[in-house]
Amino acid sequence: MKSKRPMLLAALLALTTLTATYAVPLTPAPGGDMEIAHIAYTAGQIDIRYAHLALAISEDERVREFAQTMIRDHSAINEAAIALLTELGATPVENDTSRQLMQQASAKRDELSSLRGAAFDTAYMQNELAYHRFVNETVETAFIPAVENERFRDLLKSALRTFKAHEGHAARLAG
Amino acid sequence: MRRKLPMVVALAAGMVSCGTVPAAGPVSHQMILEDFQFRPQTRDIAAGDSLIWVNNDLVPHAVTMEGITSPPLARGERWGMLIVKGGPLSCPYHPDMRGFLQVE
């Protein structure tokens, strides 16, 4: 809906200012719901990959349990998203924002991969906290208000509830 | 939403009460895992009753109570257990998800 486009762009601009680590470039969203779907799915896949890295490197039981929860939860959410989009006959549309997220995540994984022990655990958990804060702000202030399909919007609301639980969990471990 | 899978009933081994049996017999209560909470918050539950947990959330949960932890419960899946004394409830995957089961 055209009337929601300025709000979406304004929210992304605010996020770019406040979360330099996860700066998302402003891009038009001509695909609307399907571009948002691709971004949301990509964000989940990114966190799953961070978690696999943590399982490969961390020896801290609490960090490993957190990572396993990230894999379990983000996989379930992405599977639910795929099921819904399949039922709707819709296809997510790749876009500059989702590509930029992937590039930034790749750089972050390279950075984390060079760390070991407590240094890795601290960096991983702090990244998880920052990442979930960024994602939650984006979903709540930009995506949910902009999405037109009611069922997709309900899915995002349910996902947001999970992501906020993750943020709380990460805050406990980030120190 | 996935429908229920075969239910697993776990006994609190060696801890089932052999005391007085309520005249009306044990009752099965359905409890819900929803919005990262254990619901309902209050319920008239007696020792010897059983609980059937069903997960209504998008992500898997598990239930830990009386020293027993359920298997992972995907959305729509159920798990049952016999109640002895109640007490704290928690999900091992989500540390902020906590409750308490009051048993008469």
Tab-separated table of C-alpha atoms in Angstrom:
chain	number	residue	atom	x	y	z
A	1	MET	CA	0.000	0.000	0.000
A	2	LYS	CA	1.585	3.269	-1.127
A	3	SER	CA	0.592	5.121	2.036
A	4	LYS	CA	2.798	2.777	4.125
A	5	ARG	CA	5.897	3.154	1.924
A	6	PRO	CA	7.127	6.449	3.459
A	7	MET	CA	6.789	4.949	6.965
A	8	LEU	CA	8.772	1.889	5.944
A	9	LEU	CA	11.562	4.004	4.464
A	10	ALA	CA	11.602	6.331	7.482
A	11	ALA	CA	11.885	3.369	9.845
A	12	LEU	CA	14.772	1.929	7.834
A	13	LEU	CA	16.515	5.329	7.883
A	14	ALA	CA	16.188	5.471	11.674
A	15	LEU	CA	17.574	1.973	11.963
A	16	THR	CA	20.510	2.853	9.745
A	17	THR	CA	21.332	5.752	12.054
A	18	LEU	CA	20.953	3.863	15.326
A	19	THR	CA	22.477	0.508	14.439
A	20	ALA	CA	25.685	1.201	12.569
A	21	THR	CA	26.767	-2.420	12.880
A	22	TYR	CA	23.770	-3.556	10.891
A	23	ALA	CA	23.375	-0.648	8.501
A	24	VAL	CA	20.732	-1.556	5.947
A	25	PRO	CA	20.747	0.603	2.839
A	26	LEU	CA	17.552	2.295	1.855
A	27	THR	CA	15.989	0.657	-1.135
A	28	PRO	CA	12.540	0.982	-2.605
A	29	ALA	CA	10.262	-1.970	-1.876
A	30	PRO	CA	8.237	-2.349	-5.064
A	31	GLY	CA	7.543	-5.994	-4.232
A	32	GLY	CA	6.064	-5.051	-0.866
A	33	ASP	CA	5.199	-8.196	1.082
A	34	MET	CA	7.441	-10.525	-0.932
A	35	GLU	CA	10.517	-8.344	-0.524
A	36	ILE	CA	9.845	-8.174	3.201
A	37	ALA	CA	9.412	-11.956	3.234
A	38	HIS	CA	12.819	-12.410	1.611
A	39	ILE	CA	14.489	-10.044	4.069
A	40	ALA	CA	12.856	-11.746	7.059
A	41	TYR	CA	13.791	-15.218	5.816
A	42	THR	CA	17.352	-14.087	5.153
A	43	ALA	CA	17.620	-12.596	8.642
A	44	GLY	CA	16.631	-15.964	10.114
A	45	GLN	CA	19.098	-17.864	7.959
A	46	ILE	CA	21.848	-15.475	9.024
A	47	ASP	CA	21.237	-16.204	12.703
A	48	ILE	CA	21.177	-19.938	12.030
A	49	ARG	CA	24.606	-19.651	10.408
A	50	TYR	CA	25.934	-17.614	13.347
A	51	ALA	CA	24.670	-20.392	15.623
A	52	HIS	CA	26.395	-23.125	13.663
A	53	LEU	CA	29.618	-21.143	13.953
A	54	ALA	CA	29.124	-20.949	17.718
A	55	LEU	CA	28.600	-24.700	17.938
A	56	ALA	CA	31.829	-25.212	15.983
A	57	ILE	CA	33.902	-22.896	18.205
A	58	SER	CA	32.376	-22.337	21.654
A	59	GLU	CA	32.981	-24.705	24.529
A	60	ASP	CA	30.694	-22.793	26.916
A	61	GLU	CA	27.595	-24.875	27.653
A	62	ARG	CA	25.310	-21.857	28.033
A	63	VAL	CA	26.467	-20.366	24.727
A	64	ARG	CA	26.031	-23.721	22.990
A	65	GLU	CA	22.516	-24.134	24.392
A	66	PHE	CA	21.654	-20.630	23.186
A	67	ALA	CA	23.002	-21.453	19.727
A	68	GLN	CA	20.960	-24.661	19.599
A	69	THR	CA	17.839	-22.680	20.487
A	70	MET	CA	18.601	-20.219	17.691
A	71	ILE	CA	18.851	-23.063	15.183
A	72	ARG	CA	15.715	-24.745	16.496
A	73	ASP	CA	13.594	-21.586	16.640
A	74	HIS	CA	14.693	-19.799	13.465
A	75	SER	CA	14.361	-23.034	11.507
A	76	ALA	CA	10.804	-23.487	12.782
A	77	ILE	CA	9.882	-19.913	11.908
A	78	ASN	CA	11.379	-20.109	8.431
A	79	GLU	CA	9.619	-23.424	7.800
A	80	ALA	CA	6.332	-21.836	8.847
A	81	ALA	CA	7.022	-18.925	6.508
A	82	ILE	CA	7.707	-21.249	3.595
A	83	ALA	CA	4.547	-23.220	4.334
A	84	LEU	CA	2.463	-20.050	4.388
A	85	LEU	CA	3.956	-18.636	1.201
A	86	THR	CA	3.508	-21.972	-0.544
A	87	GLU	CA	-0.137	-22.016	0.495
A	88	LEU	CA	-0.554	-18.458	-0.769
A	89	GLY	CA	1.200	-19.275	-4.030
A	90	ALA	CA	3.681	-16.482	-3.352
A	91	THR	CA	7.439	-16.314	-3.916
A	92	PRO	CA	9.826	-14.155	-1.875
A	93	VAL	CA	11.674	-11.590	-3.935
A	94	GLU	CA	15.409	-11.147	-3.444
A	95	ASN	CA	16.374	-7.502	-3.111
A	96	ASP	CA	19.254	-5.170	-2.340
A	97	THR	CA	18.415	-5.116	1.367
A	98	SER	CA	18.558	-8.884	1.770
A	99	ARG	CA	21.774	-9.010	-0.271
A	100	GLN	CA	23.331	-6.313	1.904
A	101	LEU	CA	22.353	-8.232	5.051
A	102	MET	CA	24.055	-11.335	3.687
A	103	GLN	CA	27.226	-9.404	2.884
A	104	GLN	CA	27.368	-7.844	6.340
A	105	ALA	CA	26.763	-11.201	7.980
A	106	SER	CA	29.535	-12.804	5.967
A	107	ALA	CA	31.972	-10.153	7.200
A	108	LYS	CA	30.795	-10.668	10.778
A	109	ARG	CA	31.281	-14.445	10.518
A	110	ASP	CA	34.833	-13.877	9.270
A	111	GLU	CA	35.462	-11.629	12.260
A	112	LEU	CA	34.002	-14.131	14.748
A	113	SER	CA	35.854	-17.055	13.163
A	114	SER	CA	39.188	-15.539	14.148
A	115	LEU	CA	38.293	-15.657	17.858
A	116	ARG	CA	38.503	-18.452	20.405
A	117	GLY	CA	37.531	-19.119	24.007
A	118	ALA	CA	35.994	-16.370	26.106
A	119	ALA	CA	36.768	-13.795	23.413
A	120	PHE	CA	34.591	-15.676	20.948
A	121	ASP	CA	31.802	-16.280	23.460
A	122	THR	CA	31.644	-12.604	24.396
A	123	ALA	CA	31.768	-11.403	20.809
A	124	TYR	CA	29.156	-13.931	19.665
A	125	MET	CA	26.695	-13.105	22.441
A	126	GLN	CA	27.143	-9.352	22.043
A	127	ASN	CA	26.567	-9.739	18.320
A	128	GLU	CA	23.437	-11.799	18.999
A	129	LEU	CA	22.094	-9.121	21.315
A	130	ALA	CA	22.763	-6.328	18.839
A	131	TYR	CA	21.428	-8.355	15.929
A	132	HIS	CA	18.192	-9.284	17.676
A	133	ARG	CA	17.634	-5.698	18.808
A	134	PHE	CA	18.090	-4.592	15.197
A	135	VAL	CA	15.813	-7.282	13.791
A	136	ASN	CA	13.120	-6.697	16.416
A	137	GLU	CA	13.094	-2.961	15.796
A	138	THR	CA	12.859	-3.538	12.054
A	139	VAL	CA	10.088	-6.101	12.280
A	140	GLU	CA	8.036	-4.122	14.791
A	141	THR	CA	8.339	-0.629	13.359
A	142	ALA	CA	8.856	-1.243	9.639
A	143	PHE	CA	7.680	-4.653	8.507
A	144	ILE	CA	4.523	-5.357	10.496
A	145	PRO	CA	2.953	-1.947	9.736
A	146	ALA	CA	3.829	-2.296	6.046
A	147	VAL	CA	2.774	-5.883	5.331
A	148	GLU	CA	-0.563	-6.123	3.535
A	149	ASN	CA	-1.378	-9.847	3.820
A	150	GLU	CA	-3.061	-10.476	7.181
A	151	ARG	CA	-1.761	-14.032	7.622
A	152	PHE	CA	1.790	-12.981	6.817
A	153	ARG	CA	1.435	-10.114	9.272
A	154	ASP	CA	0.216	-12.542	11.983
A	155	LEU	CA	3.208	-14.763	11.275
A	156	LEU	CA	5.559	-11.809	11.696
A	157	LYS	CA	3.882	-10.933	15.018
A	158	SER	CA	4.392	-14.504	16.268
A	159	ALA	CA	7.981	-14.447	15.043
A	160	LEU	CA	8.575	-11.129	16.797
A	161	ARG	CA	7.438	-12.674	20.089
A	162	THR	CA	10.113	-15.340	19.636
A	163	PHE	CA	12.784	-12.839	18.617
A	164	LYS	CA	12.096	-10.777	21.738
A	165	ALA	CA	12.565	-13.897	23.855
A	166	HIS	CA	15.885	-14.415	22.066
A	167	GLU	CA	16.878	-10.828	22.802
A	168	GLY	CA	16.181	-11.389	26.504
A	169	HIS	CA	18.136	-14.638	26.464
A	170	ALA	CA	21.082	-12.967	24.711
A	171	ALA	CA	21.036	-10.099	27.190
A	172	ARG	CA	21.486	-12.596	30.041
A	173	LEU	CA	24.594	-14.057	28.426
A	174	ALA	CA	26.107	-10.975	26.778
A	175	GLY	CA	27.214	-9.529	30.106
B	1	MET	CA	-1.089	-26.679	12.389
B	2	ARG	CA	0.172	-30.164	13.098
B	3	ARG	CA	-2.276	-32.372	14.914
B	4	LYS	CA	-1.364	-34.331	17.966
B	5	LEU	CA	1.249	-37.043	17.767
B	6	PRO	CA	1.103	-40.208	19.811
B	7	MET	CA	1.150	-39.098	23.405
B	8	VAL	CA	3.964	-40.115	25.714
B	9	VAL	CA	2.947	-40.516	29.328
B	10	ALA	CA	5.881	-40.308	31.752
B	11	LEU	CA	5.572	-41.650	35.274
B	12	ALA	CA	7.542	-40.022	38.072
B	13	ALA	CA	9.329	-43.315	38.751
B	14	GLY	CA	9.143	-44.435	42.336
B	15	MET	CA	7.263	-41.354	43.339
B	16	VAL	CA	3.619	-42.147	42.570
B	17	SER	CA	1.601	-41.604	45.701
B	18	CYS	CA	-0.063	-44.637	47.237
B	19	GLY	CA	-2.101	-42.546	49.604
B	20	THR	CA	-5.825	-41.816	49.644
B	21	VAL	CA	-7.456	-41.882	46.187
B	22	PRO	CA	-9.958	-39.069	45.593
B	23	ALA	CA	-13.480	-40.416	45.414
B	24	ALA	CA	-13.983	-38.881	41.948
B	25	GLY	CA	-10.790	-40.449	40.548
B	26	PRO	CA	-7.844	-38.814	38.784
B	27	VAL	CA	-8.573	-36.071	36.275
B	28	SER	CA	-6.736	-35.242	33.058
B	29	HIS	CA	-6.081	-31.535	32.549
B	30	GLN	CA	-5.091	-29.892	29.289
B	31	MET	CA	-2.408	-27.264	29.681
B	32	ILE	CA	-1.170	-24.932	26.983
B	33	LEU	CA	2.242	-23.565	26.062
B	34	GLU	CA	1.408	-20.282	24.418
B	35	ASP	CA	3.026	-16.899	24.000
B	36	PHE	CA	6.035	-18.269	25.907
B	37	GLN	CA	3.849	-18.894	28.960
B	38	PHE	CA	2.433	-21.905	30.796
B	39	ARG	CA	-1.380	-21.644	30.790
B	40	PRO	CA	-3.682	-21.523	32.586
B	41	GLN	CA	-1.941	-19.802	35.447
B	42	THR	CA	-4.205	-21.388	38.071
B	43	ARG	CA	-6.024	-24.685	38.030
B	44	ASP	CA	-7.498	-27.129	40.579
B	45	ILE	CA	-5.029	-29.945	40.261
B	46	ALA	CA	-4.622	-32.839	42.689
B	47	ALA	CA	-1.823	-35.315	43.139
B	48	GLY	CA	-2.525	-38.284	40.886
B	49	ASP	CA	-4.107	-36.146	38.165
B	50	SER	CA	-2.467	-36.047	34.771
B	51	LEU	CA	-1.480	-33.089	32.631
B	52	ILE	CA	-1.560	-33.002	28.864
B	53	TRP	CA	0.696	-30.249	27.558
B	54	VAL	CA	0.063	-28.909	24.066
B	55	ASN	CA	2.340	-26.399	22.338
B	56	ASN	CA	0.492	-23.630	20.522
B	57	ASP	CA	3.572	-21.530	19.804
B	58	LEU	CA	5.411	-21.260	16.518
B	59	VAL	CA	8.669	-22.618	17.974
B	60	PRO	CA	9.430	-25.811	19.908
B	61	HIS	CA	9.212	-25.823	23.675
B	62	ALA	CA	9.818	-28.473	26.309
B	63	VAL	CA	8.416	-28.720	29.820
B	64	THR	CA	10.528	-29.328	32.893
B	65	MET	CA	8.761	-30.082	36.155
B	66	GLU	CA	9.193	-32.471	39.079
B	67	GLY	CA	12.665	-33.283	37.774
B	68	ILE	CA	11.317	-34.539	34.458
B	69	THR	CA	11.812	-32.879	31.067
B	70	SER	CA	9.577	-33.602	28.134
B	71	PRO	CA	10.923	-34.224	24.653
B	72	PRO	CA	10.906	-31.208	22.299
B	73	LEU	CA	7.308	-30.311	21.432
B	74	ALA	CA	6.791	-28.730	18.011
B	75	ARG	CA	3.678	-26.656	17.396
B	76	GLY	CA	0.600	-28.801	17.879
B	77	GLU	CA	2.425	-31.655	19.613
B	78	ARG	CA	1.301	-32.970	22.993
B	79	TRP	CA	2.936	-34.637	25.971
B	80	GLY	CA	1.427	-36.048	29.125
B	81	MET	CA	2.640	-36.711	32.646
B	82	LEU	CA	1.270	-37.858	35.982
B	83	ILE	CA	1.329	-35.238	38.709
B	84	VAL	CA	2.708	-35.932	42.144
B	85	LYS	CA	3.527	-32.661	43.847
B	86	GLY	CA	3.690	-29.834	41.314
B	87	GLY	CA	6.164	-27.005	41.703
B	88	PRO	CA	8.201	-24.832	39.330
B	89	LEU	CA	7.717	-25.093	35.595
B	90	SER	CA	10.314	-24.119	33.015
B	91	CYS	CA	11.263	-24.515	29.382
B	92	PRO	CA	14.892	-25.620	28.980
B	93	TYR	CA	15.166	-23.722	25.681
B	94	HIS	CA	13.782	-20.371	26.812
B	95	PRO	CA	15.037	-19.245	30.245
B	96	ASP	CA	12.463	-16.466	30.628
B	97	MET	CA	9.618	-18.974	30.259
B	98	ARG	CA	8.704	-19.956	33.809
B	99	GLY	CA	5.621	-20.872	35.800
B	100	PHE	CA	4.411	-22.713	38.858
B	101	LEU	CA	1.994	-25.585	39.225
B	102	GLN	CA	0.023	-25.568	42.455
B	103	VAL	CA	-1.158	-29.000	43.459
B	104	GLU	CA	-3.786	-29.598	46.147
